[in-house]
Amino acid sequence: MPNNTNTSIGVFAALQLLFLLACFHQAHSSLQREILFGDGSVKRKSSLIPFTSPKGKQLFLSNNCFKLAYFPNAANFVTQKNQGYCGPASAVMTLNNVVPRSEALVDPIYSPYPYYTQDAWIQDMCVKQVLGIGSKPWRGMSLEQEAAALSCTKDIRVSTVFADDSHDNKALINLMKMQLQQGSYIIANILRTDIDEKGYGHFSPIAAFHEKEQRETLFLFMDVARYKYGPVWVPADELVNAMRAKDPFSGRPRGFLIVSKQKVNQTWSQADF
């Protein structure tokens, strides 16, 4: 005669196992959806549109999308080497876009082939001097330091634009659009929390913008922290507002850099746009 108590315990254990497996499958599916849409493990606010989502793809394929800078950035897209290297990652992406390959630095691991890598760039003597590497602990880079370090490279132009109170949002947005249309490259410096993301100050390239009459402009933010966030469309005003936060080390607002092939290091003023 079977033991009813043992049978009940066995059935209960089996039901528990099925419940746990269902919970695991649901959690795993949710994580897969977040990774598929470039959200990593952190949810983004609804105004940000993941690049790989149906809406994100639709924006990119639209006739109203200006994407001259996208393809070079996509070809040279890198993941920052560690969680403090957003500046170096953004820099080498941009340098590989604008500098002839034969003139790039040679990383020993890829020798004899010239190609900017985060390690090779950060070990360049001029860059090390600008950033004070070796004399103090690494704490990331300010907008001015990123510009100065990029200017160690010959024959490129690096223009620094601070998102301070003398520049309204419309002027900054129009300047970014104009430069992207003219074939320049933009590196944005934002405070992540101002676009409802997890983190602090961050650098990443802007690769395209979408503009339609009487609708808000969107910029494609190609996040170099690819393990955390994928590329995303950001409303223009939100992006600029995230640039207005002060860098705690420099005491100045954040902003963006305009990088092109002709070398003229310049800080923009209100008179320029």
PDB file of C-alpha atoms in Angstrom:
ATOM      1  CA  MET A   1       0.000   0.000   0.000  1.00  0.00           C
ATOM      2  CA  PRO A   2       1.571   3.352  -1.058  1.00  0.00           C
ATOM      3  CA  ASN A   3       2.533   5.951   1.542  1.00  0.00           C
ATOM      4  CA  ASN A   4       0.161   8.902   0.966  1.00  0.00           C
ATOM      5  CA  THR A   5       2.426  11.277   2.928  1.00  0.00           C
ATOM      6  CA  ASN A   6       5.468  10.530   0.761  1.00  0.00           C
ATOM      7  CA  THR A   7       3.361  10.842  -2.388  1.00  0.00           C
ATOM      8  CA  SER A   8       2.068  14.263  -1.304  1.00  0.00           C
ATOM      9  CA  ILE A   9       5.592  15.472  -0.526  1.00  0.00           C
ATOM     10  CA  GLY A  10       6.788  14.276  -3.940  1.00  0.00           C
ATOM     11  CA  VAL A  11       3.977  16.060  -5.766  1.00  0.00           C
ATOM     12  CA  PHE A  12       4.600  19.258  -3.774  1.00  0.00           C
ATOM     13  CA  ALA A  13       8.333  19.148  -4.557  1.00  0.00           C
ATOM     14  CA  ALA A  14       7.605  18.646  -8.252  1.00  0.00           C
ATOM     15  CA  LEU A  15       5.231  21.633  -8.278  1.00  0.00           C
ATOM     16  CA  GLN A  16       7.863  23.770  -6.546  1.00  0.00           C
ATOM     17  CA  LEU A  17      10.432  22.795  -9.163  1.00  0.00           C
ATOM     18  CA  LEU A  18       8.042  23.636 -12.008  1.00  0.00           C
ATOM     19  CA  PHE A  19       7.313  27.023 -10.402  1.00  0.00           C
ATOM     20  CA  LEU A  20      11.020  27.828 -10.051  1.00  0.00           C
ATOM     21  CA  LEU A  21      11.699  26.804 -13.655  1.00  0.00           C
ATOM     22  CA  ALA A  22       8.852  29.032 -14.863  1.00  0.00           C
ATOM     23  CA  CYS A  23      10.206  31.985 -12.873  1.00  0.00           C
ATOM     24  CA  PHE A  24      13.705  31.410 -14.261  1.00  0.00           C
ATOM     25  CA  HIS A  25      12.385  31.234 -17.837  1.00  0.00           C
ATOM     26  CA  GLN A  26      10.416  34.467 -17.380  1.00  0.00           C
ATOM     27  CA  ALA A  27      13.419  36.290 -15.900  1.00  0.00           C
ATOM     28  CA  HIS A  28      15.735  34.938 -18.613  1.00  0.00           C
ATOM     29  CA  SER A  29      13.296  35.980 -21.364  1.00  0.00           C
ATOM     30  CA  SER A  30      13.013  39.459 -19.857  1.00  0.00           C
ATOM     31  CA  LEU A  31      16.800  39.803 -19.729  1.00  0.00           C
ATOM     32  CA  GLN A  32      17.066  38.609 -23.338  1.00  0.00           C
ATOM     33  CA  ARG A  33      14.540  41.258 -24.421  1.00  0.00           C
ATOM     34  CA  GLU A  34      16.505  43.982 -22.627  1.00  0.00           C
ATOM     35  CA  ILE A  35      19.769  42.871 -24.254  1.00  0.00           C
ATOM     36  CA  LEU A  36      18.080  42.588 -27.669  1.00  0.00           C
ATOM     37  CA  PHE A  37      16.965  46.197 -27.474  1.00  0.00           C
ATOM     38  CA  GLY A  38      20.297  47.404 -26.134  1.00  0.00           C
ATOM     39  CA  ASP A  39      19.127  48.142 -22.616  1.00  0.00           C
ATOM     40  CA  GLY A  40      21.487  45.835 -20.737  1.00  0.00           C
ATOM     41  CA  SER A  41      20.196  45.218 -17.243  1.00  0.00           C
ATOM     42  CA  VAL A  42      18.974  48.774 -16.656  1.00  0.00           C
ATOM     43  CA  LYS A  43      15.636  50.074 -17.905  1.00  0.00           C
ATOM     44  CA  ARG A  44      15.605  53.403 -19.735  1.00  0.00           C
ATOM     45  CA  LYS A  45      12.938  56.079 -19.725  1.00  0.00           C
ATOM     46  CA  SER A  46      10.318  55.821 -22.452  1.00  0.00           C
ATOM     47  CA  SER A  47      11.507  58.948 -24.286  1.00  0.00           C
ATOM     48  CA  LEU A  48      14.758  57.154 -25.208  1.00  0.00           C
ATOM     49  CA  ILE A  49      14.327  54.903 -28.248  1.00  0.00           C
ATOM     50  CA  PRO A  50      16.669  51.886 -28.530  1.00  0.00           C
ATOM     51  CA  PHE A  51      18.383  51.854 -31.928  1.00  0.00           C
ATOM     52  CA  THR A  52      17.622  48.162 -32.516  1.00  0.00           C
ATOM     53  CA  SER A  53      13.927  48.456 -31.649  1.00  0.00           C
ATOM     54  CA  PRO A  54      11.364  48.592 -34.501  1.00  0.00           C
ATOM     55  CA  LYS A  55      10.888  52.334 -33.906  1.00  0.00           C
ATOM     56  CA  GLY A  56      14.653  52.903 -33.745  1.00  0.00           C
ATOM     57  CA  LYS A  57      15.178  51.140 -37.071  1.00  0.00           C
ATOM     58  CA  GLN A  58      12.309  53.083 -38.627  1.00  0.00           C
ATOM     59  CA  LEU A  59      13.900  56.383 -37.579  1.00  0.00           C
ATOM     60  CA  PHE A  60      17.267  55.365 -39.031  1.00  0.00           C
ATOM     61  CA  LEU A  61      15.816  54.256 -42.379  1.00  0.00           C
ATOM     62  CA  SER A  62      13.667  57.381 -42.712  1.00  0.00           C
ATOM     63  CA  ASN A  63      14.445  60.026 -45.335  1.00  0.00           C
ATOM     64  CA  ASN A  64      14.535  62.487 -42.425  1.00  0.00           C
ATOM     65  CA  CYS A  65      17.592  60.805 -40.882  1.00  0.00           C
ATOM     66  CA  PHE A  66      20.976  62.468 -41.477  1.00  0.00           C
ATOM     67  CA  LYS A  67      23.580  59.737 -41.004  1.00  0.00           C
ATOM     68  CA  LEU A  68      26.802  60.786 -42.735  1.00  0.00           C
ATOM     69  CA  ALA A  69      28.791  60.137 -39.531  1.00  0.00           C
ATOM     70  CA  TYR A  70      27.067  56.852 -38.746  1.00  0.00           C
ATOM     71  CA  PHE A  71      28.908  54.478 -41.072  1.00  0.00           C
ATOM     72  CA  PRO A  72      32.481  55.429 -40.064  1.00  0.00           C
ATOM     73  CA  ASN A  73      31.422  55.279 -36.400  1.00  0.00           C
ATOM     74  CA  ALA A  74      29.770  51.893 -36.919  1.00  0.00           C
ATOM     75  CA  ALA A  75      32.866  50.552 -38.686  1.00  0.00           C
ATOM     76  CA  ASN A  76      35.086  51.653 -35.782  1.00  0.00           C
ATOM     77  CA  PHE A  77      32.638  51.113 -32.894  1.00  0.00           C
ATOM     78  CA  VAL A  78      34.418  49.852 -29.767  1.00  0.00           C
ATOM     79  CA  THR A  79      33.511  48.928 -26.213  1.00  0.00           C
ATOM     80  CA  GLN A  80      35.350  50.906 -23.558  1.00  0.00           C
ATOM     81  CA  LYS A  81      38.061  48.710 -22.056  1.00  0.00           C
ATOM     82  CA  ASN A  82      36.953  49.331 -18.477  1.00  0.00           C
ATOM     83  CA  GLN A  83      34.305  51.391 -16.726  1.00  0.00           C
ATOM     84  CA  GLY A  84      36.491  54.521 -16.668  1.00  0.00           C
ATOM     85  CA  TYR A  85      37.599  54.511 -20.312  1.00  0.00           C
ATOM     86  CA  CYS A  86      34.610  56.140 -22.035  1.00  0.00           C
ATOM     87  CA  GLY A  87      36.871  59.067 -22.991  1.00  0.00           C
ATOM     88  CA  PRO A  88      39.632  56.946 -24.569  1.00  0.00           C
ATOM     89  CA  ALA A  89      37.080  54.711 -26.331  1.00  0.00           C
ATOM     90  CA  SER A  90      35.266  57.709 -27.841  1.00  0.00           C
ATOM     91  CA  ALA A  91      38.596  59.258 -28.819  1.00  0.00           C
ATOM     92  CA  VAL A  92      39.950  56.228 -30.688  1.00  0.00           C
ATOM     93  CA  MET A  93      36.657  55.669 -32.497  1.00  0.00           C
ATOM     94  CA  THR A  94      36.816  59.235 -33.757  1.00  0.00           C
ATOM     95  CA  LEU A  95      40.528  59.143 -34.588  1.00  0.00           C
ATOM     96  CA  ASN A  96      40.061  55.987 -36.637  1.00  0.00           C
ATOM     97  CA  ASN A  97      37.329  57.884 -38.502  1.00  0.00           C
ATOM     98  CA  VAL A  98      39.438  60.937 -39.406  1.00  0.00           C
ATOM     99  CA  VAL A  99      43.117  59.906 -39.450  1.00  0.00           C
ATOM    100  CA  PRO A 100      44.515  58.009 -42.461  1.00  0.00           C
ATOM    101  CA  ARG A 101      45.215  54.440 -41.397  1.00  0.00           C
ATOM    102  CA  SER A 102      48.900  54.714 -42.294  1.00  0.00           C
ATOM    103  CA  GLU A 103      49.277  57.570 -39.767  1.00  0.00           C
ATOM    104  CA  ALA A 104      47.568  55.845 -36.833  1.00  0.00           C
ATOM    105  CA  LEU A 105      49.414  54.613 -33.759  1.00  0.00           C
ATOM    106  CA  VAL A 106      50.584  50.997 -33.745  1.00  0.00           C
ATOM    107  CA  ASP A 107      49.478  48.865 -30.817  1.00  0.00           C
ATOM    108  CA  PRO A 108      52.094  46.107 -30.227  1.00  0.00           C
ATOM    109  CA  ILE A 109      49.412  43.426 -30.226  1.00  0.00           C
ATOM    110  CA  TYR A 110      48.467  44.381 -33.805  1.00  0.00           C
ATOM    111  CA  SER A 111      51.978  45.242 -35.046  1.00  0.00           C
ATOM    112  CA  PRO A 112      52.875  46.073 -37.779  1.00  0.00           C
ATOM    113  CA  TYR A 113      49.357  47.312 -38.579  1.00  0.00           C
ATOM    114  CA  PRO A 114      48.522  50.924 -37.591  1.00  0.00           C
ATOM    115  CA  TYR A 115      45.194  51.242 -35.778  1.00  0.00           C
ATOM    116  CA  TYR A 116      44.172  53.381 -32.825  1.00  0.00           C
ATOM    117  CA  THR A 117      43.351  51.330 -29.737  1.00  0.00           C
ATOM    118  CA  GLN A 118      42.563  52.551 -26.242  1.00  0.00           C
ATOM    119  CA  ASP A 119      45.826  51.139 -24.884  1.00  0.00           C
ATOM    120  CA  ALA A 120      48.018  52.597 -27.624  1.00  0.00           C
ATOM    121  CA  TRP A 121      46.377  56.022 -27.391  1.00  0.00           C
ATOM    122  CA  ILE A 122      46.490  56.284 -23.596  1.00  0.00           C
ATOM    123  CA  GLN A 123      50.203  55.344 -23.632  1.00  0.00           C
ATOM    124  CA  ASP A 124      51.125  58.010 -26.194  1.00  0.00           C
ATOM    125  CA  MET A 125      53.626  60.384 -24.547  1.00  0.00           C
ATOM    126  CA  CYS A 126      51.669  63.544 -25.371  1.00  0.00           C
ATOM    127  CA  VAL A 127      48.369  62.053 -24.183  1.00  0.00           C
ATOM    128  CA  LYS A 128      49.977  60.811 -20.953  1.00  0.00           C
ATOM    129  CA  GLN A 129      51.352  64.294 -20.288  1.00  0.00           C
ATOM    130  CA  VAL A 130      48.003  65.997 -20.954  1.00  0.00           C
ATOM    131  CA  LEU A 131      46.128  63.585 -18.697  1.00  0.00           C
ATOM    132  CA  GLY A 132      48.811  63.388 -16.005  1.00  0.00           C
ATOM    133  CA  ILE A 133      48.863  59.605 -16.237  1.00  0.00           C
ATOM    134  CA  GLY A 134      51.298  58.076 -13.772  1.00  0.00           C
ATOM    135  CA  SER A 135      51.470  61.135 -11.527  1.00  0.00           C
ATOM    136  CA  LYS A 136      48.016  60.643  -9.986  1.00  0.00           C
ATOM    137  CA  PRO A 137      45.240  58.035  -9.860  1.00  0.00           C
ATOM    138  CA  TRP A 138      43.035  57.803 -12.961  1.00  0.00           C
ATOM    139  CA  ARG A 139      39.682  59.472 -12.363  1.00  0.00           C
ATOM    140  CA  GLY A 140      38.421  59.902 -15.889  1.00  0.00           C
ATOM    141  CA  MET A 141      38.622  62.953 -18.118  1.00  0.00           C
ATOM    142  CA  SER A 142      37.042  66.379 -18.331  1.00  0.00           C
ATOM    143  CA  LEU A 143      35.821  67.840 -21.619  1.00  0.00           C
ATOM    144  CA  GLU A 144      38.915  70.071 -21.793  1.00  0.00           C
ATOM    145  CA  GLN A 145      41.241  67.116 -21.191  1.00  0.00           C
ATOM    146  CA  GLU A 146      39.559  65.039 -23.884  1.00  0.00           C
ATOM    147  CA  ALA A 147      39.996  67.932 -26.332  1.00  0.00           C
ATOM    148  CA  ALA A 148      43.640  68.493 -25.383  1.00  0.00           C
ATOM    149  CA  ALA A 149      44.453  64.786 -25.625  1.00  0.00           C
ATOM    150  CA  LEU A 150      42.811  64.524 -29.048  1.00  0.00           C
ATOM    151  CA  SER A 151      44.820  67.553 -30.155  1.00  0.00           C
ATOM    152  CA  CYS A 152      48.007  65.529 -29.659  1.00  0.00           C
ATOM    153  CA  THR A 153      47.170  64.060 -33.074  1.00  0.00           C
ATOM    154  CA  LYS A 154      48.487  66.020 -36.049  1.00  0.00           C
ATOM    155  CA  ASP A 155      46.307  67.584 -38.714  1.00  0.00           C
ATOM    156  CA  ILE A 156      42.939  67.369 -36.999  1.00  0.00           C
ATOM    157  CA  ARG A 157      40.662  70.090 -35.738  1.00  0.00           C
ATOM    158  CA  VAL A 158      39.188  69.822 -32.250  1.00  0.00           C
ATOM    159  CA  SER A 159      36.588  72.404 -31.225  1.00  0.00           C
ATOM    160  CA  THR A 160      35.251  72.525 -27.663  1.00  0.00           C
ATOM    161  CA  VAL A 161      31.650  73.575 -27.041  1.00  0.00           C
ATOM    162  CA  PHE A 162      30.566  74.116 -23.438  1.00  0.00           C
ATOM    163  CA  ALA A 163      26.841  73.853 -22.731  1.00  0.00           C
ATOM    164  CA  ASP A 164      26.881  76.930 -20.510  1.00  0.00           C
ATOM    165  CA  ASP A 165      24.159  79.502 -19.899  1.00  0.00           C
ATOM    166  CA  SER A 166      25.290  81.721 -22.786  1.00  0.00           C
ATOM    167  CA  HIS A 167      24.144  79.043 -25.261  1.00  0.00           C
ATOM    168  CA  ASP A 168      20.453  78.189 -25.448  1.00  0.00           C
ATOM    169  CA  ASN A 169      19.343  74.685 -26.390  1.00  0.00           C
ATOM    170  CA  LYS A 170      18.298  75.647 -29.903  1.00  0.00           C
ATOM    171  CA  ALA A 171      21.734  77.096 -30.733  1.00  0.00           C
ATOM    172  CA  LEU A 172      23.566  74.018 -29.443  1.00  0.00           C
ATOM    173  CA  ILE A 173      21.218  71.653 -31.268  1.00  0.00           C
ATOM    174  CA  ASN A 174      21.581  73.574 -34.534  1.00  0.00           C
ATOM    175  CA  LEU A 175      25.370  73.582 -34.221  1.00  0.00           C
ATOM    176  CA  MET A 176      25.482  69.804 -33.733  1.00  0.00           C
ATOM    177  CA  LYS A 177      23.179  69.241 -36.702  1.00  0.00           C
ATOM    178  CA  MET A 178      25.202  71.569 -38.928  1.00  0.00           C
ATOM    179  CA  GLN A 179      28.496  69.890 -38.041  1.00  0.00           C
ATOM    180  CA  LEU A 180      27.124  66.386 -38.599  1.00  0.00           C
ATOM    181  CA  GLN A 181      25.785  67.456 -41.994  1.00  0.00           C
ATOM    182  CA  GLN A 182      29.210  68.858 -42.917  1.00  0.00           C
ATOM    183  CA  GLY A 183      31.009  65.591 -42.174  1.00  0.00           C
ATOM    184  CA  SER A 184      32.454  66.408 -38.752  1.00  0.00           C
ATOM    185  CA  TYR A 185      32.314  64.029 -35.790  1.00  0.00           C
ATOM    186  CA  ILE A 186      30.812  64.806 -32.393  1.00  0.00           C
ATOM    187  CA  ILE A 187      31.739  63.403 -28.991  1.00  0.00           C
ATOM    188  CA  ALA A 188      29.153  64.237 -26.337  1.00  0.00           C
ATOM    189  CA  ASN A 189      29.944  64.591 -22.631  1.00  0.00           C
ATOM    190  CA  ILE A 190      26.818  64.100 -20.521  1.00  0.00           C
ATOM    191  CA  LEU A 191      25.664  63.328 -17.005  1.00  0.00           C
ATOM    192  CA  ARG A 192      23.915  59.967 -17.352  1.00  0.00           C
ATOM    193  CA  THR A 193      21.387  60.541 -14.596  1.00  0.00           C
ATOM    194  CA  ASP A 194      19.978  63.535 -16.501  1.00  0.00           C
ATOM    195  CA  ILE A 195      18.671  61.142 -19.156  1.00  0.00           C
ATOM    196  CA  ASP A 196      17.548  58.727 -16.451  1.00  0.00           C
ATOM    197  CA  GLU A 197      20.423  56.284 -16.886  1.00  0.00           C
ATOM    198  CA  LYS A 198      22.572  54.661 -14.250  1.00  0.00           C
ATOM    199  CA  GLY A 199      26.022  56.184 -13.813  1.00  0.00           C
ATOM    200  CA  TYR A 200      27.815  59.535 -13.716  1.00  0.00           C
ATOM    201  CA  GLY A 201      29.672  61.587 -16.322  1.00  0.00           C
ATOM    202  CA  HIS A 202      30.074  59.873 -19.678  1.00  0.00           C
ATOM    203  CA  PHE A 203      31.546  60.346 -23.169  1.00  0.00           C
ATOM    204  CA  SER A 204      30.164  58.783 -26.347  1.00  0.00           C
ATOM    205  CA  PRO A 205      29.947  59.732 -30.036  1.00  0.00           C
ATOM    206  CA  ILE A 206      26.844  61.151 -31.717  1.00  0.00           C
ATOM    207  CA  ALA A 207      26.424  59.394 -35.065  1.00  0.00           C
ATOM    208  CA  ALA A 208      23.210  60.721 -36.637  1.00  0.00           C
ATOM    209  CA  PHE A 209      20.125  62.831 -36.110  1.00  0.00           C
ATOM    210  CA  HIS A 210      16.500  62.547 -37.129  1.00  0.00           C
ATOM    211  CA  GLU A 211      14.463  65.649 -37.826  1.00  0.00           C
ATOM    212  CA  LYS A 212      10.927  66.026 -39.062  1.00  0.00           C
ATOM    213  CA  GLU A 213       8.926  69.222 -39.423  1.00  0.00           C
ATOM    214  CA  GLN A 214       7.151  70.171 -36.176  1.00  0.00           C
ATOM    215  CA  ARG A 215       8.617  67.150 -34.397  1.00  0.00           C
ATOM    216  CA  GLU A 216      11.457  67.035 -31.919  1.00  0.00           C
ATOM    217  CA  THR A 217      14.969  66.354 -33.187  1.00  0.00           C
ATOM    218  CA  LEU A 218      16.509  63.069 -32.008  1.00  0.00           C
ATOM    219  CA  PHE A 219      20.244  62.313 -31.817  1.00  0.00           C
ATOM    220  CA  LEU A 220      21.737  58.824 -32.095  1.00  0.00           C
ATOM    221  CA  PHE A 221      23.955  58.326 -29.023  1.00  0.00           C
ATOM    222  CA  MET A 222      26.381  55.445 -29.692  1.00  0.00           C
ATOM    223  CA  ASP A 223      27.195  54.397 -26.150  1.00  0.00           C
ATOM    224  CA  VAL A 224      30.718  52.976 -25.792  1.00  0.00           C
ATOM    225  CA  ALA A 225      29.669  51.187 -22.572  1.00  0.00           C
ATOM    226  CA  ARG A 226      28.160  48.508 -24.791  1.00  0.00           C
ATOM    227  CA  TYR A 227      28.032  45.969 -21.948  1.00  0.00           C
ATOM    228  CA  LYS A 228      25.584  48.306 -20.201  1.00  0.00           C
ATOM    229  CA  TYR A 229      23.632  50.283 -22.808  1.00  0.00           C
ATOM    230  CA  GLY A 230      23.201  49.980 -26.555  1.00  0.00           C
ATOM    231  CA  PRO A 231      22.917  52.838 -29.070  1.00  0.00           C
ATOM    232  CA  VAL A 232      19.831  54.930 -28.425  1.00  0.00           C
ATOM    233  CA  TRP A 233      17.897  57.828 -29.928  1.00  0.00           C
ATOM    234  CA  VAL A 234      17.799  60.706 -27.429  1.00  0.00           C
ATOM    235  CA  PRO A 235      15.488  63.747 -27.722  1.00  0.00           C
ATOM    236  CA  ALA A 236      17.658  66.762 -28.511  1.00  0.00           C
ATOM    237  CA  ASP A 237      16.604  68.891 -25.538  1.00  0.00           C
ATOM    238  CA  GLU A 238      17.211  66.024 -23.108  1.00  0.00           C
ATOM    239  CA  LEU A 239      20.676  65.458 -24.560  1.00  0.00           C
ATOM    240  CA  VAL A 240      21.632  69.131 -24.276  1.00  0.00           C
ATOM    241  CA  ASN A 241      20.258  69.391 -20.747  1.00  0.00           C
ATOM    242  CA  ALA A 242      22.414  66.389 -19.783  1.00  0.00           C
ATOM    243  CA  MET A 243      25.423  68.357 -21.078  1.00  0.00           C
ATOM    244  CA  ARG A 244      24.663  71.336 -18.849  1.00  0.00           C
ATOM    245  CA  ALA A 245      25.560  69.553 -15.607  1.00  0.00           C
ATOM    246  CA  LYS A 246      28.890  70.716 -14.188  1.00  0.00           C
ATOM    247  CA  ASP A 247      31.902  68.435 -14.141  1.00  0.00           C
ATOM    248  CA  PRO A 248      32.830  68.188 -10.425  1.00  0.00           C
ATOM    249  CA  PHE A 249      36.560  68.195 -11.212  1.00  0.00           C
ATOM    250  CA  SER A 250      36.756  71.054 -13.716  1.00  0.00           C
ATOM    251  CA  GLY A 251      33.874  73.070 -12.250  1.00  0.00           C
ATOM    252  CA  ARG A 252      32.666  73.822 -15.787  1.00  0.00           C
ATOM    253  CA  PRO A 253      29.607  72.578 -17.660  1.00  0.00           C
ATOM    254  CA  ARG A 254      29.916  69.561 -19.873  1.00  0.00           C
ATOM    255  CA  GLY A 255      29.236  69.857 -23.585  1.00  0.00           C
ATOM    256  CA  PHE A 256      30.592  68.316 -26.765  1.00  0.00           C
ATOM    257  CA  LEU A 257      33.611  68.193 -29.059  1.00  0.00           C
ATOM    258  CA  ILE A 258      33.601  68.704 -32.818  1.00  0.00           C
ATOM    259  CA  VAL A 259      36.383  66.763 -34.530  1.00  0.00           C
ATOM    260  CA  SER A 260      37.380  67.079 -38.181  1.00  0.00           C
ATOM    261  CA  LYS A 261      40.464  66.686 -40.336  1.00  0.00           C
ATOM    262  CA  GLN A 262      41.842  70.245 -40.300  1.00  0.00           C
ATOM    263  CA  LYS A 263      43.709  71.051 -37.085  1.00  0.00           C
ATOM    264  CA  VAL A 264      42.492  74.235 -35.378  1.00  0.00           C
ATOM    265  CA  ASN A 265      41.928  73.872 -31.639  1.00  0.00           C
ATOM    266  CA  GLN A 266      39.110  76.286 -30.797  1.00  0.00           C
ATOM    267  CA  THR A 267      36.642  76.994 -28.010  1.00  0.00           C
ATOM    268  CA  TRP A 268      33.279  78.139 -29.386  1.00  0.00           C
ATOM    269  CA  SER A 269      31.628  81.312 -28.191  1.00  0.00           C
ATOM    270  CA  GLN A 270      28.113  82.679 -28.656  1.00  0.00           C
ATOM    271  CA  ALA A 271      29.362  84.771 -31.582  1.00  0.00           C
ATOM    272  CA  ASP A 272      30.153  81.627 -33.559  1.00  0.00           C
ATOM    273  CA  PHE A 273      26.547  80.409 -33.798  1.00  0.00           C
TER     274      PHE A 273
END
